Coordinates of C-alpha atoms in Angstrom, one line a residue:
M144 CA -40.1 -17.6 -16.9
R145 CA -36.6 -18.1 -18.1
K146 CA -35.1 -15.1 -20.0
I147 CA -34.3 -15.8 -23.7
N148 CA -30.6 -15.5 -24.5
Y149 CA -30.7 -13.7 -27.8
R150 CA -26.9 -13.7 -28.0
K151 CA -26.8 -17.5 -28.1
I152 CA -29.5 -17.7 -30.7
F153 CA -27.8 -15.2 -32.9
L154 CA -24.5 -17.1 -32.6
M155 CA -26.1 -20.4 -33.4
I156 CA -27.8 -19.0 -36.5
A157 CA -24.5 -17.4 -37.6
D158 CA -22.6 -20.7 -37.1
A159 CA -25.2 -22.5 -39.2
V160 CA -24.9 -20.0 -42.0
I161 CA -21.0 -20.2 -41.8
V162 CA -21.0 -24.0 -41.9
A163 CA -23.4 -24.0 -44.9
L164 CA -21.5 -21.3 -46.8
S165 CA -18.2 -23.0 -46.1
S166 CA -19.5 -26.2 -47.7
L167 CA -20.9 -24.4 -50.7
V168 CA -17.7 -22.3 -51.2
T169 CA -15.6 -25.5 -50.8
N170 CA -17.6 -27.3 -53.5
A171 CA -17.6 -24.3 -55.8
I172 CA -13.8 -23.9 -55.5
L173 CA -13.2 -27.6 -56.1
S174 CA -15.6 -27.7 -59.1
L175 CA -13.8 -24.8 -60.6
I176 CA -10.4 -26.4 -60.1
A177 CA -11.7 -29.7 -61.6
I178 CA -13.2 -28.0 -64.7
I179 CA -10.0 -26.1 -65.3
I180 CA -7.8 -29.1 -65.0
S181 CA -9.9 -31.9 -66.5
G182 CA -13.2 -30.6 -67.6
S183 CA -15.1 -32.7 -65.0
T184 CA -16.2 -32.1 -61.4
M185 CA -16.5 -35.7 -60.4
D186 CA -13.0 -36.3 -59.1
I187 CA -12.8 -33.9 -56.2
A188 CA -16.1 -32.0 -55.8
V189 CA -19.3 -33.4 -54.3
Q190 CA -22.4 -34.0 -56.4
P191 CA -24.9 -31.2 -55.9
V192 CA -27.6 -33.6 -54.9
R193 CA -25.5 -34.7 -51.9
I194 CA -24.5 -31.2 -50.7
A195 CA -27.7 -30.5 -48.7
A196 CA -27.3 -33.8 -46.7
I197 CA -23.6 -33.0 -46.0
I198 CA -24.4 -29.5 -44.8
G199 CA -27.1 -30.9 -42.5
M200 CA -24.7 -33.5 -41.0
N201 CA -21.9 -31.0 -40.6
T202 CA -24.1 -28.3 -39.0
M203 CA -25.7 -30.8 -36.5
F204 CA -22.4 -32.2 -35.3
C205 CA -20.7 -28.7 -35.2
F206 CA -23.5 -27.4 -33.1
F207 CA -23.2 -30.3 -30.7
L208 CA -19.4 -30.1 -30.3
L209 CA -19.4 -26.3 -29.9
F210 CA -22.1 -26.5 -27.3
V211 CA -20.2 -29.2 -25.4
M212 CA -17.1 -27.0 -25.6
G213 CA -19.0 -24.1 -24.1
A214 CA -18.6 -21.9 -27.1
Y215 CA -22.1 -20.4 -26.6
N216 CA -21.6 -19.5 -22.9
K217 CA -18.8 -16.9 -23.2
A218 CA -19.5 -13.2 -23.3
W219 CA -17.9 -11.4 -26.3
R220 CA -15.9 -9.1 -24.2
T221 CA -14.3 -12.0 -22.3
F222 CA -13.5 -14.2 -25.3
A223 CA -9.8 -15.2 -25.1
K224 CA -7.2 -17.2 -27.0
S225 CA -8.2 -20.4 -25.2
D226 CA -11.8 -19.9 -26.3
Y227 CA -10.8 -19.6 -29.9
I228 CA -8.8 -22.8 -29.7
L229 CA -11.8 -24.7 -28.2
C230 CA -14.0 -23.4 -30.9
G231 CA -11.6 -24.5 -33.6
V232 CA -11.2 -27.9 -32.1
G233 CA -14.9 -28.3 -31.6
A234 CA -15.7 -27.4 -35.2
A235 CA -13.0 -29.7 -36.5
I236 CA -14.2 -32.7 -34.5
G237 CA -17.8 -31.9 -35.6
L238 CA -16.8 -32.0 -39.2
V239 CA -15.0 -35.3 -38.8
L240 CA -18.1 -36.8 -37.2
G241 CA -20.2 -35.3 -40.0
A242 CA -18.0 -36.8 -42.7
L243 CA -18.2 -40.3 -41.0
F244 CA -21.9 -40.2 -40.8
S245 CA -22.2 -38.9 -44.4
Q246 CA -20.1 -41.9 -45.5
F247 CA -22.4 -44.3 -43.7
S248 CA -25.5 -42.7 -45.0
G249 CA -24.4 -42.9 -48.6
H250 CA -23.6 -39.2 -49.1
A251 CA -19.8 -39.5 -48.9
E252 CA -17.5 -36.5 -49.1
T253 CA -14.4 -36.6 -51.2
L254 CA -11.1 -36.3 -49.3
P255 CA -10.3 -32.9 -51.0
F256 CA -13.7 -31.7 -50.1
F257 CA -13.4 -32.8 -46.5
I258 CA -9.9 -31.2 -46.1
L259 CA -10.7 -27.8 -47.7
N260 CA -14.2 -27.7 -46.0
L261 CA -12.6 -28.3 -42.6
V262 CA -10.0 -25.5 -43.2
L263 CA -12.5 -23.0 -44.4
T264 CA -15.2 -23.8 -41.8
V265 CA -12.7 -23.4 -38.9
L266 CA -11.2 -20.3 -40.4
F267 CA -14.6 -18.6 -41.0
L268 CA -15.9 -19.5 -37.6
L269 CA -12.9 -18.0 -35.8
L270 CA -12.7 -15.0 -38.1
F271 CA -16.3 -14.2 -37.5
R272 CA -15.9 -14.4 -33.7
A273 CA -12.8 -12.2 -33.8
L274 CA -14.4 -9.6 -36.0
F275 CA -17.7 -9.6 -34.0
K276 CA -15.9 -9.3 -30.7
R277 CA -13.9 -6.3 -31.9
T278 CA -17.1 -4.7 -33.3
F279 CA -19.1 -5.5 -30.2
I280 CA -16.4 -3.9 -27.9
D281 CA -16.2 -0.8 -30.2
L282 CA -19.9 -0.4 -30.2
I283 CA -20.0 -0.7 -26.4
N284 CA -17.2 1.8 -25.9
V285 CA -18.9 4.4 -28.2
G286 CA -21.6 4.7 -25.6
L287 CA -19.3 4.8 -22.6
D288 CA -17.8 7.8 -20.9
K289 CA -14.0 7.5 -21.4
S290 CA -13.5 8.8 -17.9
R291 CA -15.0 5.5 -16.5
E292 CA -12.2 3.2 -15.5
R293 CA -12.3 -0.5 -16.2
T294 CA -12.4 -1.9 -12.7
L295 CA -11.6 -5.2 -11.1
I296 CA -13.2 -5.8 -7.7
V297 CA -11.4 -7.9 -5.2
G298 CA -13.9 -9.8 -3.1
A299 CA -17.3 -11.0 -4.1
G300 CA -19.0 -10.4 -0.8
R301 CA -21.3 -7.7 0.6
A302 CA -18.9 -4.8 0.0
A303 CA -18.7 -5.8 -3.7
Q304 CA -22.5 -6.0 -4.0
M305 CA -22.8 -2.5 -2.4
I306 CA -20.2 -1.1 -4.9
I307 CA -21.9 -2.6 -8.0
R308 CA -25.4 -1.4 -6.7
E309 CA -24.0 2.1 -6.2
V310 CA -22.5 2.2 -9.7
A311 CA -25.8 1.1 -11.2
N312 CA -27.8 3.7 -9.2
A313 CA -25.3 6.4 -10.1
A314 CA -25.6 6.0 -13.9
S315 CA -27.8 9.2 -14.2
D316 CA -25.6 11.4 -12.0
P317 CA -22.3 12.4 -13.7
N318 CA -21.0 14.0 -10.4
N319 CA -21.4 10.8 -8.4
P320 CA -18.0 9.3 -7.6
S321 CA -19.6 5.8 -8.2
N322 CA -20.2 6.9 -11.9
K323 CA -16.4 7.1 -12.5
I324 CA -15.8 3.3 -12.6
M325 CA -17.0 0.4 -14.7
P326 CA -16.9 -2.9 -12.9
V327 CA -15.7 -5.5 -15.4
C328 CA -15.1 -8.5 -13.3
L329 CA -14.5 -9.8 -9.7
V330 CA -12.0 -12.2 -8.1
D331 CA -12.5 -14.2 -4.9
D332 CA -10.6 -17.0 -3.1
D333 CA -13.9 -18.8 -2.3
I334 CA -13.9 -21.6 -5.0
N335 CA -17.7 -21.7 -4.7
K336 CA -17.9 -18.2 -6.0
I337 CA -15.6 -18.6 -9.0
N338 CA -17.4 -18.8 -12.3
T339 CA -20.6 -17.3 -10.8
K340 CA -22.0 -13.8 -11.1
V341 CA -22.5 -11.1 -8.6
M342 CA -25.3 -8.8 -9.7
G343 CA -24.5 -9.6 -13.3
I344 CA -20.7 -9.3 -13.0
D345 CA -18.6 -12.4 -13.5
V346 CA -16.3 -13.8 -10.8
V347 CA -13.5 -14.8 -13.1
G348 CA -10.8 -16.2 -10.8
A349 CA -8.9 -16.2 -7.5
T350 CA -6.7 -13.4 -6.1
K351 CA -3.5 -15.2 -7.2
D352 CA -4.6 -14.6 -10.8
I353 CA -5.0 -10.8 -10.4
P354 CA -2.0 -9.8 -12.6
V355 CA -3.1 -12.1 -15.4
I356 CA -6.8 -11.1 -15.1
C357 CA -5.9 -7.4 -15.2
K358 CA -4.0 -7.8 -18.4
K359 CA -6.7 -10.1 -20.0
Y360 CA -9.6 -7.7 -19.2
D361 CA -7.7 -4.4 -19.8
I362 CA -8.2 -3.3 -16.2
S363 CA -6.9 0.1 -15.1
L364 CA -8.3 0.2 -11.5
I365 CA -8.5 -2.4 -8.7
L366 CA -10.9 -2.0 -5.9
F367 CA -10.0 -4.0 -2.8
A368 CA -13.4 -4.7 -1.3
I369 CA -12.7 -7.1 1.6
P370 CA -13.0 -4.9 4.7
S371 CA -12.8 -7.8 7.1
C372 CA -9.6 -9.3 5.6
D373 CA -6.9 -10.3 8.1
E374 CA -3.5 -8.7 7.6
D375 CA -1.6 -11.7 6.3
D376 CA -4.1 -12.2 3.5
R377 CA -4.4 -8.4 2.9
K378 CA -0.6 -8.1 2.4
R379 CA -0.5 -11.1 0.1
I380 CA -3.4 -9.8 -2.0
M381 CA -2.1 -6.3 -2.1
E382 CA 1.3 -7.6 -3.4
K383 CA -0.6 -9.3 -6.2
C384 CA -2.5 -6.1 -6.9
S385 CA 0.7 -4.1 -7.0
Q386 CA 2.2 -6.5 -9.6
S387 CA -0.6 -5.7 -12.0
G388 CA 0.5 -2.1 -12.5
C389 CA -3.0 -0.8 -12.0
R390 CA -4.2 1.9 -9.7
I391 CA -5.4 0.5 -6.4
K392 CA -8.1 1.7 -4.1
T393 CA -9.3 0.1 -0.9
V394 CA -12.5 -0.1 1.1
P395 CA -11.6 0.8 4.8
Y396 CA -11.4 -1.8 7.5
L397 CA -14.8 -3.0 8.8
S398 CA -14.2 -1.1 12.0
Q399 CA -13.7 2.1 10.1
L400 CA -16.5 1.6 7.5
F401 CA -19.6 3.7 7.9
L402 CA -22.8 1.6 7.2
G403 CA -26.4 2.3 7.7
D404 CA -29.3 4.3 6.2
N405 CA -27.6 7.7 6.8
A406 CA -24.1 6.6 6.0
P407 CA -22.3 8.0 3.0
G408 CA -22.0 5.7 0.0
I409 CA -19.3 3.1 0.1
M410 CA -17.5 4.6 -3.0
S411 CA -17.1 7.9 -1.2
Q412 CA -15.3 6.0 1.6
V413 CA -12.7 4.1 -0.6
K414 CA -9.2 5.5 -0.5
D415 CA -6.0 5.2 -2.6
I416 CA -3.7 2.4 -1.5
R417 CA -0.7 3.7 0.5
I418 CA 2.6 1.9 0.8
E419 CA 1.8 1.2 4.5
D420 CA -1.0 -1.0 3.3
L421 CA 1.7 -3.4 2.3
L422 CA 3.4 -3.7 5.7
G423 CA 1.3 -6.7 6.8
R424 CA 0.5 -5.5 10.3
D425 CA -2.8 -5.1 12.1
P426 CA -3.8 -1.5 12.5
I427 CA -3.0 -0.3 16.0
T428 CA -5.8 1.0 18.2
F429 CA -5.3 3.5 21.0
D430 CA -7.2 4.5 24.1
K431 CA -8.6 7.8 23.0
T432 CA -10.4 8.3 26.4
K433 CA -7.1 8.3 28.3
I434 CA -5.4 10.5 25.7
R435 CA -8.3 13.0 25.9
E436 CA -8.1 13.1 29.7
F437 CA -4.3 13.6 29.4
I438 CA -4.4 16.5 26.9
S439 CA -7.7 18.3 27.5
G440 CA -7.4 21.7 29.2
K441 CA -3.5 21.5 29.3
V442 CA -0.8 23.8 28.0
C443 CA 1.2 21.6 25.6
M444 CA 4.6 22.4 24.2
V445 CA 6.0 20.5 21.2
T446 CA 9.6 21.0 20.3
G447 CA 10.5 20.3 16.7
G448 CA 6.8 21.0 16.1
G449 CA 7.2 21.6 12.4
G450 CA 8.8 18.3 11.6
S451 CA 7.1 15.2 10.4
I452 CA 6.6 13.7 13.9
G453 CA 6.2 17.1 15.7
S454 CA 3.6 18.4 13.3
E455 CA 1.5 15.2 13.6
L456 CA 1.8 15.6 17.4
V457 CA 0.4 19.1 17.1
R458 CA -2.4 17.9 14.8
Q459 CA -3.5 15.1 17.2
I460 CA -3.1 17.2 20.3
A461 CA -5.3 19.9 18.7
A462 CA -8.1 17.3 18.4
Y463 CA -8.2 16.7 22.1
H464 CA -9.1 20.3 23.2
P465 CA -5.9 21.5 24.8
K466 CA -5.8 24.9 26.6
Q467 CA -2.9 26.0 24.4
I468 CA -0.4 24.5 22.0
I469 CA 3.1 26.0 21.8
I470 CA 5.0 25.0 18.6
V471 CA 8.8 25.4 19.0
D472 CA 11.0 24.9 15.9
I473 CA 14.2 26.4 14.5
Y474 CA 13.1 25.9 10.9
E475 CA 10.5 28.6 10.2
N476 CA 9.1 27.2 6.9
N477 CA 7.9 23.9 8.6
A478 CA 6.6 25.8 11.6
Y479 CA 4.7 28.2 9.3
D480 CA 3.2 25.3 7.3
I481 CA 1.7 23.6 10.4
Q482 CA 0.6 26.9 11.8
Q483 CA -1.3 27.8 8.6
E484 CA -2.8 24.3 8.4
L485 CA -4.2 24.6 12.0
Y486 CA -5.5 28.1 11.4
I487 CA -7.5 26.9 8.4
E488 CA -8.7 23.8 10.3
Y489 CA -9.7 25.5 13.6
E490 CA -9.8 29.2 12.8
D491 CA -10.1 30.9 16.2
R492 CA -11.1 27.8 18.1
L493 CA -7.5 26.8 18.9
N494 CA -5.1 28.8 21.1
L495 CA -1.9 28.3 19.1
V496 CA 1.5 29.9 19.6
T497 CA 4.3 29.4 17.1
L498 CA 7.8 30.3 18.2
I499 CA 11.1 30.1 16.3
A500 CA 13.7 29.0 18.7
S501 CA 16.4 26.4 19.2
V502 CA 16.4 23.9 22.1
R503 CA 20.2 24.5 22.2
D504 CA 19.6 28.1 23.4
Y505 CA 19.0 27.7 27.2
A506 CA 18.2 31.3 27.8
K507 CA 15.6 31.5 25.0
M508 CA 13.9 28.3 26.1
D509 CA 13.9 29.6 29.7
S510 CA 12.0 32.7 28.7
I511 CA 9.5 30.5 26.8
F512 CA 8.9 28.3 29.8
S513 CA 8.6 31.3 32.0
E514 CA 6.1 33.0 29.8
Y515 CA 3.8 30.1 28.8
R516 CA 4.3 27.6 31.7
P517 CA 3.7 24.4 29.7
E518 CA 2.2 21.5 31.6
L519 CA 3.1 18.8 29.0
V520 CA 6.2 18.9 27.0
F521 CA 6.7 16.6 23.9
H522 CA 10.4 16.8 22.9
A523 CA 10.7 15.8 19.2
A524 CA 13.5 18.2 18.2
A525 CA 16.6 16.4 17.1
H526 CA 19.0 15.8 14.3
K527 CA 18.0 12.4 13.0
H528 CA 19.8 11.8 9.7
V529 CA 22.3 9.0 10.3
P530 CA 24.9 9.7 7.5
L531 CA 24.9 13.5 8.1
M532 CA 25.5 13.1 11.8
E533 CA 28.4 10.8 11.0
T534 CA 30.1 13.8 9.4
S535 CA 29.1 16.3 12.1
P536 CA 29.2 14.4 15.5
A537 CA 29.7 17.5 17.5
E538 CA 26.6 19.1 16.1
A539 CA 24.6 16.0 16.8
V540 CA 25.8 16.1 20.4
K541 CA 25.0 19.8 20.8
N542 CA 21.5 19.5 19.5
N543 CA 20.4 16.1 20.6
I544 CA 22.1 15.6 23.9
F545 CA 22.4 19.1 25.3
G546 CA 19.2 20.3 23.7
T547 CA 17.5 17.5 25.6
W548 CA 19.5 18.4 28.8
N549 CA 18.2 22.0 28.5
M550 CA 14.7 20.8 28.1
V551 CA 14.7 18.4 31.1
M552 CA 16.3 20.9 33.4
L553 CA 13.7 23.5 32.5
A554 CA 10.9 21.0 32.7
E555 CA 12.0 20.2 36.3
E556 CA 12.4 23.9 37.2
Y557 CA 9.0 24.9 35.9
S558 CA 7.2 21.9 37.4
V559 CA 6.0 20.4 34.1
K560 CA 3.6 17.6 34.8
K561 CA 5.0 15.2 32.1
F562 CA 7.9 15.3 29.8
V563 CA 7.8 12.9 26.9
M564 CA 10.9 12.4 24.7
I565 CA 10.9 10.9 21.3
S566 CA 13.6 8.3 20.8
T567 CA 14.5 5.7 18.1
D568 CA 15.3 2.1 17.6
K569 CA 18.8 3.3 16.6
A570 CA 19.5 4.0 20.3
V571 CA 19.6 0.2 20.9
N572 CA 23.1 -1.1 20.6
P573 CA 24.0 1.9 18.4
T574 CA 26.4 1.7 15.6
N575 CA 26.2 5.3 14.6
V576 CA 26.6 8.8 16.2
M577 CA 22.9 9.6 15.9
G578 CA 21.9 6.4 17.7
A579 CA 24.5 7.0 20.4
T580 CA 23.3 10.5 21.1
K581 CA 19.7 9.3 21.4
R582 CA 20.8 6.6 23.8
C583 CA 22.4 9.4 25.9
C584 CA 19.1 11.3 25.7
E585 CA 17.3 8.2 27.1
M586 CA 19.9 8.0 29.9
I587 CA 19.3 11.7 30.7
V588 CA 15.5 11.2 30.9
Q589 CA 16.0 8.1 33.1
Y590 CA 18.4 10.1 35.3
M591 CA 15.8 12.9 35.7
S592 CA 13.2 10.3 36.7
Q593 CA 15.5 9.0 39.4
R594 CA 15.9 12.4 40.9
G595 CA 12.5 12.2 42.5
C596 CA 11.1 15.5 41.1
T597 CA 7.4 16.2 40.5
T598 CA 7.8 16.0 36.7
E599 CA 7.2 12.5 35.2
F600 CA 9.8 11.8 32.6
V601 CA 9.2 9.2 29.9
T602 CA 10.7 8.0 26.7
T603 CA 8.9 6.6 23.7
R604 CA 10.9 4.5 21.2
F605 CA 9.9 3.3 17.8
G606 CA 11.4 2.4 14.4
N607 CA 11.3 4.1 11.1
V608 CA 8.3 6.3 10.2
L609 CA 6.8 6.0 6.8
G610 CA 6.8 9.3 4.9
S611 CA 8.7 11.2 7.5
N612 CA 11.4 13.8 6.5
G613 CA 14.5 11.8 5.5
S614 CA 12.8 8.5 5.3
V615 CA 13.1 6.1 2.4
I616 CA 9.6 6.5 0.9
P617 CA 9.8 10.2 -0.1
L618 CA 13.3 9.5 -1.5
F619 CA 12.0 6.5 -3.5
R620 CA 9.1 8.6 -4.8
R621 CA 11.3 11.4 -6.0
Q622 CA 13.6 8.9 -7.7
I623 CA 10.7 7.1 -9.5
E624 CA 9.0 10.3 -10.5
S625 CA 12.2 11.8 -12.0
G626 CA 12.9 8.6 -13.9
K627 CA 16.1 7.8 -11.9
P628 CA 17.1 4.5 -10.4
V629 CA 15.8 3.7 -6.9
T630 CA 18.8 3.4 -4.6
V631 CA 18.8 0.8 -1.8
T632 CA 21.9 0.5 0.4
H633 CA 21.9 -3.3 0.6
P634 CA 19.8 -6.2 -0.8
D635 CA 19.1 -7.7 2.6
I636 CA 18.7 -4.5 4.7
I637 CA 15.5 -4.6 6.9
R638 CA 13.8 -2.1 9.0
Y639 CA 10.8 -1.8 11.4
F640 CA 8.2 0.6 10.1
M641 CA 5.1 2.4 11.4
T642 CA 2.9 5.2 10.1
I643 CA 3.3 8.8 11.5
P644 CA -0.2 8.8 13.0
E645 CA 0.6 5.5 14.8
A646 CA 3.9 6.8 16.1
V647 CA 2.2 9.9 17.5
S648 CA -0.7 8.0 19.0
L649 CA 1.9 5.9 20.8
V650 CA 3.6 9.0 22.1
L651 CA 0.3 10.4 23.4
E652 CA -0.9 7.1 25.0
A653 CA 2.5 6.5 26.5
G654 CA 2.4 10.0 28.0
A655 CA -1.1 9.3 29.3
I656 CA -0.2 6.0 31.1
A657 CA 3.4 7.0 32.2
H658 CA 4.4 7.2 35.8
G659 CA 8.0 8.3 35.1
G660 CA 11.2 6.5 33.9
E661 CA 9.7 4.1 31.4
I662 CA 10.8 3.5 27.9
F663 CA 7.7 2.6 25.9
V664 CA 8.3 0.3 23.0
L665 CA 5.8 -0.4 20.2
D666 CA 5.3 -3.9 18.9
M667 CA 5.9 -3.1 15.2
G668 CA 5.3 -6.6 13.9
D669 CA 7.7 -8.2 11.4
P670 CA 10.5 -6.1 10.0
V671 CA 10.2 -5.1 6.4
K672 CA 12.8 -5.7 3.7
I673 CA 13.7 -2.4 2.1
T674 CA 14.2 -4.0 -1.3
T675 CA 10.6 -5.4 -1.2
L676 CA 9.3 -2.0 -0.1
A677 CA 11.0 -0.4 -3.1
E678 CA 9.7 -3.1 -5.5
N679 CA 6.1 -2.6 -4.3
L680 CA 6.3 1.2 -4.5
I681 CA 7.6 0.9 -8.1
R682 CA 4.6 -1.4 -9.0
M683 CA 2.2 1.1 -7.4
Y684 CA 3.4 3.6 -10.0
G685 CA 2.4 1.1 -12.7
K686 CA 6.0 0.1 -13.5
E687 CA 7.9 -3.1 -13.3
P688 CA 11.0 -3.2 -11.0
Y689 CA 14.3 -3.9 -12.7
R690 CA 12.7 -3.5 -16.1
D691 CA 11.1 0.0 -16.1
V692 CA 12.9 1.2 -13.0
E693 CA 16.3 0.1 -12.0
I694 CA 17.0 -0.7 -8.3
R695 CA 20.6 0.1 -7.6
F696 CA 22.4 -1.2 -4.5
T697 CA 24.9 1.5 -3.2
G698 CA 26.4 -0.2 -0.1
L699 CA 25.8 0.5 3.6
R700 CA 26.3 4.1 4.6
P701 CA 28.6 5.2 7.5
G702 CA 27.0 4.1 10.7
E703 CA 24.3 2.1 9.1
K704 CA 23.5 -1.6 10.0
L705 CA 21.5 -4.2 8.3
F706 CA 19.2 -4.9 11.3
E707 CA 17.6 -2.5 13.8
E708 CA 16.6 -3.6 17.3
L709 CA 13.9 -2.1 19.5
L710 CA 14.9 -3.2 23.0
M711 CA 18.2 -3.6 24.8
N712 CA 18.8 -7.0 26.3
E713 CA 19.2 -5.8 29.8
E714 CA 15.9 -3.8 29.8
G715 CA 13.5 -6.7 30.0
L716 CA 9.9 -6.3 28.9
K717 CA 6.5 -6.0 30.4
S718 CA 3.1 -5.5 28.8
T719 CA 0.6 -2.7 29.2
E720 CA -3.2 -2.5 28.7
N721 CA -2.5 -1.9 25.0
K722 CA -1.2 -5.2 23.6
K723 CA 0.9 -3.3 21.1
I724 CA 2.7 -1.2 23.7
F725 CA 5.4 -2.6 26.1
I726 CA 7.6 -1.1 28.8
G727 CA 11.3 -1.7 29.2
N728 CA 12.4 -1.8 32.8
Q729 CA 14.2 1.2 34.1
I730 CA 18.0 1.0 34.2
H731 CA 19.7 2.6 37.2
I732 CA 21.8 5.6 36.1
D733 CA 24.9 6.6 38.1
A734 CA 24.1 10.3 38.5
E735 CA 27.6 11.4 39.4
K736 CA 29.2 9.5 36.6
L737 CA 26.7 10.7 34.0
T738 CA 26.9 14.4 35.0
S739 CA 30.7 14.2 35.0
Q740 CA 30.7 12.6 31.5
L741 CA 28.2 15.1 30.2
N742 CA 30.4 18.0 31.4
E743 CA 33.4 16.4 29.6
L744 CA 31.4 15.7 26.4
H745 CA 30.1 19.3 26.4
E746 CA 33.7 20.7 26.5
I747 CA 34.8 18.4 23.7
A748 CA 31.7 19.2 21.5
E749 CA 32.1 23.0 22.0
R750 CA 35.6 22.7 20.7
N751 CA 34.1 21.0 17.6
D752 CA 36.4 18.0 18.1
N753 CA 34.6 15.4 16.1
D754 CA 37.0 12.5 16.8
G755 CA 37.0 13.3 20.5
T756 CA 33.3 13.5 20.5
V757 CA 32.9 10.0 19.0
K758 CA 35.4 8.6 21.5
M759 CA 33.5 10.2 24.4
L760 CA 30.2 8.8 23.2
E761 CA 31.8 5.3 23.1
K762 CA 32.9 5.8 26.7
M763 CA 29.4 6.9 27.8
V764 CA 27.4 4.4 25.9
D765 CA 28.7 0.9 26.6
T766 CA 26.8 -0.7 23.8
F767 CA 28.0 1.8 21.2
H768 CA 30.2 0.1 18.6
H769 CA 30.9 2.6 15.9
N770 CA 30.5 1.2 12.4
V771 CA 32.4 3.4 10.0
N772 CA 31.9 0.9 7.1

């Protein structure tokens, strides 16, 4: 049996009353005016015996036109400006048709009556709808918990159904996370779903309409509920979401989503959007079995273990049951933070040693190797900040190049099984001191591999890491949160980006599959325009770029270039089992020439001769073209 729509019946009755009252009020006003002016009602008013027939005609035609216009199909909370216009037009046409039929039936209206009646009827109908909508929304809101967020769900598929069902089931449990949202509407790009309902919630448009829909329906939270969405569509939709100024949460990828009878609710699995969700690149998967075999039961040393990359290395290594982890870092605050984090996470289940030491101090590092006998060394310690290294080239050389030299010499002496160095895309055709020093480090690692020792030496190279110390994202966040302009060096500057966990997983898998001498390069997808990254981050804060937050272009910094590269032309490229990881062919290193140049560079750097240091780097690295801007 079809459910009775009481809202429609109420609205039709209200419209009938309004049409009748408008006619009566019109006739009363005209009669009063006529009496005041001439003492007669015959000129402009309608004779009382005709008014009932006119009301009947007007009501019938108004009903018909309003029904055709869809005025009775709209929910109060979604009534918009266009709906008011349709109602006004429908009522006006209905009154015109009513007047024509009244004329033919012998119950003609006077022209003044028709005009005033049309104005009053349309005005009263629209005023009633506006007032009732406001009253309806106020009454609904009185019964709602103000902590519930008005939510737009992106996607009208299975995930959306699960979310709506969870919200309905959680109504009686104030502690349930599903009870914190109020689904208002959905969007979907399937045209067959638009203007339908999903468990009583309207599908009101496509994803391209998200910013407009969020404003129209007063949305504060967007739930991205398309776990199987491919990355191109995901990026496009996320950009639309970010333009709305609303908070955004996402349902995990289908491969990461826990489903089944014993699985946690879907709302407990949703997460806040992160800036990396806007990169437009498929999530990278890694061979955990190989990594586990590589790490399990080994003594692992991580230099720079308190830094953004080093600390994530320590976290991931800890998950693979090493025999021992040795954190080496010169900055005690970072080292302490990761130490305490692991103590809380693993308590006494992890054999962890945290040491404050510099890789520049050969004697100290020698004593550490002698005492702990690491089997795997992950060398992440380095000065990485490009502009700062431009002003201190000698320090960059001492730390990056000769710190690496100390480490590889000790790794060979103490028969380390594998030595994995962290490099950067800035080592490719470098234009700055930092990149040139890292290219020298790559040359040192390849030189050691050619020596034929038992240690397998390998380099991993990747681009910028989102959220790492010194990267643009933390800087942008601080600027936005403090109300300052966001500073971008150049409107067209682009960079390759990856997440810290991805970078570290690359390092671990590269170490697992390495045989010595390789430079492992990650396919990082398309480069990202920094200006676009800044605009999206500003929108994620609910602000509008250039209006609420200024983006200021400051000019390229010393040593900085517009485009980064990941692979030198002469290296070539070959694939691995992981389709996202490639290997650059090993370049032959002239051992005698390299060692001689290193000795000369060491003397220059120890004299703190910055100009001489840069000139020597240019001599050692053929592809180094110093850009001083």
